[in-house]
CSV table of C-alpha atoms and ligand atoms in Angstrom, one decimal:
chain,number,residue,atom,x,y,z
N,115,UNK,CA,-12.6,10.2,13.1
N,116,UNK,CA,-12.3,7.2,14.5
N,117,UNK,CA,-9.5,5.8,13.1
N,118,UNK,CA,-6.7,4.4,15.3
N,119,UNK,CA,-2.7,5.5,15.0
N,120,UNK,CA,-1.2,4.7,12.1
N,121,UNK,CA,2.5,3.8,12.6
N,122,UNK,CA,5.1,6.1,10.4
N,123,UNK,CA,6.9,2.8,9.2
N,124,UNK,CA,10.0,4.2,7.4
N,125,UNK,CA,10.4,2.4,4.2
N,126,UNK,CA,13.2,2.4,1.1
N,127,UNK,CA,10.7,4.5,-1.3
N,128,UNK,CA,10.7,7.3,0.8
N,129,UNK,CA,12.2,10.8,-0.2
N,130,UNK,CA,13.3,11.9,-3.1
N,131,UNK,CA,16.2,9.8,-3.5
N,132,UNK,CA,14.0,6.7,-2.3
N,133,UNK,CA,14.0,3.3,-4.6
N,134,UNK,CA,11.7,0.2,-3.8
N,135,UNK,CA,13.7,-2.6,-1.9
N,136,UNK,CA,13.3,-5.0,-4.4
N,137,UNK,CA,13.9,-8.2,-1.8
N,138,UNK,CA,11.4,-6.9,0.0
N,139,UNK,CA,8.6,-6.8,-3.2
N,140,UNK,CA,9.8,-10.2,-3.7
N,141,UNK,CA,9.2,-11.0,0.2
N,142,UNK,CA,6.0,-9.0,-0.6
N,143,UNK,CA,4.8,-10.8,-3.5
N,144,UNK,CA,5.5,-14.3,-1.3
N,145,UNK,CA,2.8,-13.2,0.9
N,146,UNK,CA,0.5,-11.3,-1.4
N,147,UNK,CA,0.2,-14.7,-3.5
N,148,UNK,CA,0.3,-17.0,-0.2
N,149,UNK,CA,-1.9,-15.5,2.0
N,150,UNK,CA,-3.8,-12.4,0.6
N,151,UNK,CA,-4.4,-13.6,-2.8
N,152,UNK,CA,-7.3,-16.0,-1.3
N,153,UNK,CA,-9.6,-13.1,-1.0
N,154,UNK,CA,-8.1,-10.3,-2.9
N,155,UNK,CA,-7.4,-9.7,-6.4
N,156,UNK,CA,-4.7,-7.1,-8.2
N,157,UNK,CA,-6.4,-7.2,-11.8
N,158,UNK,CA,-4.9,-4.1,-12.8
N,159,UNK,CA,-1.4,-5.4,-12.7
N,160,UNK,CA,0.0,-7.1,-14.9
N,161,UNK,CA,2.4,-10.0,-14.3
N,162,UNK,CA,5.0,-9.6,-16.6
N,163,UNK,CA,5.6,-6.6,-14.5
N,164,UNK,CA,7.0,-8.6,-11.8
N,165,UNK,CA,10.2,-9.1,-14.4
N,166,UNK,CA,10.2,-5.0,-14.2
N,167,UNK,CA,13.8,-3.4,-13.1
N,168,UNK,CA,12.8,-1.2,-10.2
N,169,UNK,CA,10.2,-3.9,-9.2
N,170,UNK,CA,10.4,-7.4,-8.0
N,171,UNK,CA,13.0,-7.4,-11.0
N,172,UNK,CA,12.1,-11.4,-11.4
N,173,UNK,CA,14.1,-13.3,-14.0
N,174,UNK,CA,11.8,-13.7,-17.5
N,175,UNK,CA,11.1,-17.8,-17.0
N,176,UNK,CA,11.0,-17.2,-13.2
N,177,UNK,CA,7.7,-14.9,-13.8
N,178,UNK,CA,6.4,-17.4,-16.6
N,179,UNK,CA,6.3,-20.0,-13.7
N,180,UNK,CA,5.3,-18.1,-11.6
N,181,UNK,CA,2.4,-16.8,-13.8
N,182,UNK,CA,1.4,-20.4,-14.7
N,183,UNK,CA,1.5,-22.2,-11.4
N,184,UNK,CA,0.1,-19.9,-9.7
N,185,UNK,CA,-3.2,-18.2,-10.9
N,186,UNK,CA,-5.4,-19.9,-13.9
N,187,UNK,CA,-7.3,-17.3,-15.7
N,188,UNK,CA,-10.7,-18.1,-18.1
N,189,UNK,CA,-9.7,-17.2,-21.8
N,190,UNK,CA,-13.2,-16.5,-24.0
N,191,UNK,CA,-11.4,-17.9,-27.1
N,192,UNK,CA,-10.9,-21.4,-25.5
N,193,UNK,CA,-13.8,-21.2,-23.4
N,194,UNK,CA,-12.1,-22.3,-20.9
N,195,UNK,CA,-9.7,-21.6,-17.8
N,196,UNK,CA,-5.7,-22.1,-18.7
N,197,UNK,CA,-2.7,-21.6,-16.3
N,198,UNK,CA,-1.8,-17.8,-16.8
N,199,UNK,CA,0.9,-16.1,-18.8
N,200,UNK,CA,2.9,-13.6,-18.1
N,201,UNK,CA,1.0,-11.0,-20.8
N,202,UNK,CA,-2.4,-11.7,-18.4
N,203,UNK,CA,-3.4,-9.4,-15.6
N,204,UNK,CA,-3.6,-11.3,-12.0
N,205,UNK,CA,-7.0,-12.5,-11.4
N,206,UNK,CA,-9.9,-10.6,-9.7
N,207,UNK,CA,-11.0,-11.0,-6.2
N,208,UNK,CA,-12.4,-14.1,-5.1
N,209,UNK,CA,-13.9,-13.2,-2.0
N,210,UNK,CA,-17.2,-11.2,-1.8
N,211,UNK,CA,-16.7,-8.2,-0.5
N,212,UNK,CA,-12.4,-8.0,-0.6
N,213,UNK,CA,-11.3,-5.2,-2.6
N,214,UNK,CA,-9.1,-5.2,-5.1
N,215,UNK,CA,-5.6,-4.0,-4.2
N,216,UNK,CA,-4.6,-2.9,-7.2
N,217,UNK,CA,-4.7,0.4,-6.0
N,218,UNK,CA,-5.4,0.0,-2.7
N,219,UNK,CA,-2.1,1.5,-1.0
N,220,UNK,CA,-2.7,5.0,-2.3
N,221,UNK,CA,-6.3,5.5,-2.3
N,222,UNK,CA,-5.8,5.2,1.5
N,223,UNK,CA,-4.2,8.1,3.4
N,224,UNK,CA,-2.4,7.1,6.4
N,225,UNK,CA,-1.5,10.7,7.7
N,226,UNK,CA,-4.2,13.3,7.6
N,227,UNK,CA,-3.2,15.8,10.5
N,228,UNK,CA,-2.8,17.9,12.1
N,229,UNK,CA,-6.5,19.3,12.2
N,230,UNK,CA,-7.5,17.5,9.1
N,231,UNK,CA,-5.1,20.0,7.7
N,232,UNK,CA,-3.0,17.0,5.8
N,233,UNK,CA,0.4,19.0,6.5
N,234,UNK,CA,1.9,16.1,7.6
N,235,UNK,CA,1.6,14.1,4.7
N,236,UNK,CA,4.3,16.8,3.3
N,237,UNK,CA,6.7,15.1,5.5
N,238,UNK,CA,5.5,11.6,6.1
N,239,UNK,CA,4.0,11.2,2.3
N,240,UNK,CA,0.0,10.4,2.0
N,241,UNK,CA,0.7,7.3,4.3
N,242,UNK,CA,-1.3,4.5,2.2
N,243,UNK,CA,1.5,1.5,2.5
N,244,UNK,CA,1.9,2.5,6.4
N,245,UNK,CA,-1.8,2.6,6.6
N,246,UNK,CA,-2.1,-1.0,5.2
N,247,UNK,CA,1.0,-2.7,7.5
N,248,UNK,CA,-0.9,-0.4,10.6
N,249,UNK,CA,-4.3,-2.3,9.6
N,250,UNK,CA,-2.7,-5.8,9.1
N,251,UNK,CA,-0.5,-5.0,12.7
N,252,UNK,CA,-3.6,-3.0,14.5
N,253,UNK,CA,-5.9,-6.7,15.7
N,254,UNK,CA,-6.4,-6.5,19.2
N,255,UNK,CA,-9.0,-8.2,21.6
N,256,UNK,CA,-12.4,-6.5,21.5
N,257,UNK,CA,-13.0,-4.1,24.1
N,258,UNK,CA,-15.0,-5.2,27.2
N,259,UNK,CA,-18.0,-2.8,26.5
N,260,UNK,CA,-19.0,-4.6,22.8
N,261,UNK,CA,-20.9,-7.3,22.7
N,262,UNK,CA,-19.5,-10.5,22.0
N,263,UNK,CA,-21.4,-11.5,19.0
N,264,UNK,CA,-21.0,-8.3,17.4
N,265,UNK,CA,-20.2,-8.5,14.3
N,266,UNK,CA,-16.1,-8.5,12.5
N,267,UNK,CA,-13.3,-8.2,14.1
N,268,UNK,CA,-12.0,-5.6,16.2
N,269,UNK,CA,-9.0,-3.7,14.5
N,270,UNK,CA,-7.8,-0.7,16.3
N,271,UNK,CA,-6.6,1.4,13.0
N,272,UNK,CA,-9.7,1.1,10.6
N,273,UNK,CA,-11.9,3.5,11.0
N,274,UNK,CA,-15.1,3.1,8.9
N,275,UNK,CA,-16.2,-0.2,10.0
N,276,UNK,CA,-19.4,-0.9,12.5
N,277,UNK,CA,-19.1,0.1,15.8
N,278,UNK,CA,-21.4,-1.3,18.8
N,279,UNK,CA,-23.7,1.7,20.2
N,280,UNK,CA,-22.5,-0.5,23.7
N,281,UNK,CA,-18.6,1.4,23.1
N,282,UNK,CA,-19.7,4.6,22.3
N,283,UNK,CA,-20.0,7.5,24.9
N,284,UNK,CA,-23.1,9.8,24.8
N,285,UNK,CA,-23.8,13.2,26.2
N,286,UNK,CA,-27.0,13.6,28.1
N,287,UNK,CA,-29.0,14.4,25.2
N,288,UNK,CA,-28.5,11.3,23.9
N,289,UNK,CA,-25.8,12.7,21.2
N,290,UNK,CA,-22.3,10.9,20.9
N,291,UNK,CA,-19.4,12.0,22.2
N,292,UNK,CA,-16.4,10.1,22.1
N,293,UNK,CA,-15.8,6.2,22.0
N,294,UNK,CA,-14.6,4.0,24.3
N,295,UNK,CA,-11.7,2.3,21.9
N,296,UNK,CA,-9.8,3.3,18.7
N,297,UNK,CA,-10.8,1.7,15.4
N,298,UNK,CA,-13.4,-0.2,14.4
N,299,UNK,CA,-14.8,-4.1,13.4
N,300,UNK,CA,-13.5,-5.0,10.3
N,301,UNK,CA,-15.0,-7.6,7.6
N,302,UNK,CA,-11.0,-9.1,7.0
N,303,UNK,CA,-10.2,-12.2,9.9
N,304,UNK,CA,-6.5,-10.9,10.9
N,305,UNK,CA,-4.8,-12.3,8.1
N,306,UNK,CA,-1.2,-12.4,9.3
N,307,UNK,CA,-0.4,-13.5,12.6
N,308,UNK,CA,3.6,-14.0,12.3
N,309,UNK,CA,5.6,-16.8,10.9
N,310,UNK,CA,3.1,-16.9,7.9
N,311,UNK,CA,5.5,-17.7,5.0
N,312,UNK,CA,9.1,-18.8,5.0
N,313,UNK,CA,11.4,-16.6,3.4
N,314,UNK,CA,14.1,-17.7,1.4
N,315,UNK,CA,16.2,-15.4,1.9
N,316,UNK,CA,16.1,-16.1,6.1
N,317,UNK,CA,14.1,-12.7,6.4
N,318,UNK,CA,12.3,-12.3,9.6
N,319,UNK,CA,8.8,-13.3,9.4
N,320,UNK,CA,7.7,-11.4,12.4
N,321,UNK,CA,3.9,-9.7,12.5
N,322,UNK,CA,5.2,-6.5,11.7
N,323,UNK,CA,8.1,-7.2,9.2
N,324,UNK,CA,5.4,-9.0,6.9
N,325,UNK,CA,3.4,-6.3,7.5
N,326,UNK,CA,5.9,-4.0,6.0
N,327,UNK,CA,6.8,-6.3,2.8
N,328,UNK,CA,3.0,-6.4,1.6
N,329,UNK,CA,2.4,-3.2,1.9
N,330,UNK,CA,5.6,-2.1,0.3
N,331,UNK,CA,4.8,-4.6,-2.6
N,332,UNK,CA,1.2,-3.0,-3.0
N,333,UNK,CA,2.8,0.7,-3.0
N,334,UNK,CA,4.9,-0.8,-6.1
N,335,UNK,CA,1.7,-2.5,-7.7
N,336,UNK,CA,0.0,0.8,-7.3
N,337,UNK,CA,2.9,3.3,-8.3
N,338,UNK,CA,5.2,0.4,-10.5
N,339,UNK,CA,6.8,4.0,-12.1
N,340,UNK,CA,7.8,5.4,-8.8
N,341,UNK,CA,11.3,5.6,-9.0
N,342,UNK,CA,11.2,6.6,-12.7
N,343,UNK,CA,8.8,9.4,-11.9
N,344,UNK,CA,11.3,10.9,-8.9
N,345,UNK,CA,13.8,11.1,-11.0
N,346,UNK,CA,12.0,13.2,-14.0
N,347,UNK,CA,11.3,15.3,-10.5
N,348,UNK,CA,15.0,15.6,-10.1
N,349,UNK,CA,15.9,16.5,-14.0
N,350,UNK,CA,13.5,19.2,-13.7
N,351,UNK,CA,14.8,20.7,-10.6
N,352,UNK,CA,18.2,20.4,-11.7
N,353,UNK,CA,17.3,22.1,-15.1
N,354,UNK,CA,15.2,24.8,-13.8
N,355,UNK,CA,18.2,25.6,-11.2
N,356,UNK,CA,20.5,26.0,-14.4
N,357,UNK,CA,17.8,27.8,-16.3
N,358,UNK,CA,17.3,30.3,-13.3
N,359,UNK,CA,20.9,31.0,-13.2
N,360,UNK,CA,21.2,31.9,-16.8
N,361,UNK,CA,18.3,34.1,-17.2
N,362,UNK,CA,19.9,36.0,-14.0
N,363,UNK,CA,22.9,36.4,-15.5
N,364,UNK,CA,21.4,37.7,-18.8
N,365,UNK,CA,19.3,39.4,-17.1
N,366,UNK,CA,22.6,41.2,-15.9
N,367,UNK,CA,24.5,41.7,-18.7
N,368,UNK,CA,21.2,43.2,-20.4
N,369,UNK,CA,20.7,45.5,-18.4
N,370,UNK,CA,24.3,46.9,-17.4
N,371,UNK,CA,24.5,49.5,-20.2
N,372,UNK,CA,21.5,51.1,-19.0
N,373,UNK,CA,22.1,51.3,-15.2
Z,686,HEM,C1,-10.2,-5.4,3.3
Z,686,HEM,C2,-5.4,-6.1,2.7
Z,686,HEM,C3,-6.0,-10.9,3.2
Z,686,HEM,C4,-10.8,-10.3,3.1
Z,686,HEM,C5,-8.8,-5.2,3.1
Z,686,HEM,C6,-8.2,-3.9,3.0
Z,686,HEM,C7,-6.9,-4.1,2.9
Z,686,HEM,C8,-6.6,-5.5,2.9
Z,686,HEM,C9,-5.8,-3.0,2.7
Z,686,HEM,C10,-9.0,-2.6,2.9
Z,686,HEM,C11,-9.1,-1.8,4.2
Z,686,HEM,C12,-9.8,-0.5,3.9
Z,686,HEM,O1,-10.9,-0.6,3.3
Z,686,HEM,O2,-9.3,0.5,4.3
Z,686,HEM,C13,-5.1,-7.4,2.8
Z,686,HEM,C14,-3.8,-8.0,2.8
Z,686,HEM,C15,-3.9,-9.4,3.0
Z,686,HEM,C16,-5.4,-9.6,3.1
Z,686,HEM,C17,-2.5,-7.2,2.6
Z,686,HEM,C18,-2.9,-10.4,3.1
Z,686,HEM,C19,-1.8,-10.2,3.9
Z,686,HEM,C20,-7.3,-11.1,3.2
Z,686,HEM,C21,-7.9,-12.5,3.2
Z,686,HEM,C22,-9.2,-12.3,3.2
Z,686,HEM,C23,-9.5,-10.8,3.2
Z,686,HEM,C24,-7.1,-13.8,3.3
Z,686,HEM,C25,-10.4,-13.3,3.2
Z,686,HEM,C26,-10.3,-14.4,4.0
Z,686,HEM,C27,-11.0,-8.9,3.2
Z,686,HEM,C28,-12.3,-8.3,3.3
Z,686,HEM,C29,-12.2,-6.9,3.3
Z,686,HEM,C30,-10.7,-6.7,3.2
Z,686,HEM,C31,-13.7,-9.1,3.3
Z,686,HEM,C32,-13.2,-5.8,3.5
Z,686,HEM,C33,-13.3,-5.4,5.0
Z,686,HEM,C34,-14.3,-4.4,5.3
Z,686,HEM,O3,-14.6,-3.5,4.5
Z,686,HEM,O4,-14.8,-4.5,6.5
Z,686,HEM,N1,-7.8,-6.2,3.0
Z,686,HEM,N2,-6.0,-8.4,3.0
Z,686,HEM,N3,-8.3,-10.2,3.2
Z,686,HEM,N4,-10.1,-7.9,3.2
Z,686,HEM,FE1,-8.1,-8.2,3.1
């Protein structure tokens, strides 16, 4: 409990006909390697996979740039840091305490209701890229009843973070029983606040919009075989459709001399 409302963003990969937008993992990528990349690390993707089709779908010299401009990566055999390549994984995290988002977007669950039951998530999906563009959209003001030098920042969708005794509500036996505000107090200072990054492509740069593209891009770093995976889903329907038919008509046709 605890955690605030995650908004049900609707995004491309959804359903079973869904396919990543892939101007929005580029848009995603821009801000990932802008902004987040201070802190956080992905170093269980690899960057060649930004060339992927389904994925960012970067031209080939386009990621070798990228790769070597942006990240430097320690190589034992020279002992010594180069620009990276294309065949290296991006870096680890910098910052103490940041975790990795290589997986990040589904080892969170954005939907779990109703009752804990985690119905919803057959409709919504398990909810880990909404969860993420909730967290990065969910900063408010502290409430008035926590102290002001209490410690993080106040962020009205994550739940597991410290929360002053000062906001919680207690029952006359001293036992808690509710809490003044949603959320909790969060290690991460609000890292997007709007009009972070300049798209090229004249996207808007809104709070909420770049809230959207990050999270979509981490869905694709954490599920780069999304779209490939749906559609073995599909075959297999399809096929066991066709399959179900024929054994119904042989079925049939056995059986007619004997009825
Ligand atoms: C935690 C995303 C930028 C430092 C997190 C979490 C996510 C996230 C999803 C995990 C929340 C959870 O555990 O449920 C992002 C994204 C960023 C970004 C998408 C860029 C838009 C940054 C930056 C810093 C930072 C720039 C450092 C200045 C941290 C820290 C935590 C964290 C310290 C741990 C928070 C805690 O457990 O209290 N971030 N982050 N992040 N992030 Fe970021």
């Amino acid at each position: 409990g605890g955690g605030g409302h995650v908004e049900d963003y609707s995004f491309s990969f959804e359903g079973p006909f869904g396919k990543y937008d892939t101007n929005q993992l580029q848009r995603g990528l821009q801000i990932y390697t802008e902004v987040c990349a201070a802190c956080h690390g992905l170093k269980q993707v690899p960057i060649r996979t930004l060339a992927d089709e389904g994925g960012p779908s970067l031209p080939e010299d386009q990621v070798r740039a990228y790769a070597a401009q942006t990240f430097e990566v320690f190589d034992p055999e020279l002992e010594d840091f180069r620009p990276a390549k294309p065949t290296d994984h991006f870096p680890a995290n910098t910052a103490a305490g940041a975790p990795d988002l290589s997986l990040m977007a589904k080892s969170r669950a954005g939907f779990h209701g109703p009752y804990g039951t985690g119905i919803n998530q057959l409709f919504k999906g398990i909810g880990g890229p909404e969860y993420i563009a909730s967290i990065l959209a969910g900063y408010e003001e502290a409430p008035d009843c926590a102290p002001e030098d209490f410690n993080g920042y106040y962020n009205t969708v994550f739940a597991p973070g410290g929360y002053p005794d000062e906001c919680k509500i207690y029952d006359e036996h001293g036992v808690e029983i509710g809490r003044k505000a949603p959320g909790s107090w969060i290690a991460m200072a609000p890292p997007l606040a709007g009009e972070d990054v300049e798209f090229a492509d004249g996207h808007s740069n809104e709070l909420h919009h770049e809230a959207q593209d990050v999270a979509a891009f981490l869905m694709w770093a954490a599920e780069p075989k999304m779209m490939a995976r749906k559609q073995a889903g599909l075959v297999g329907v399809i096929f066991l459709t066709i399959l179900s038919v024929l054994l119904y008509l042989t079925n049939k046709r056995l059986w007619a001399p004997v009825k």
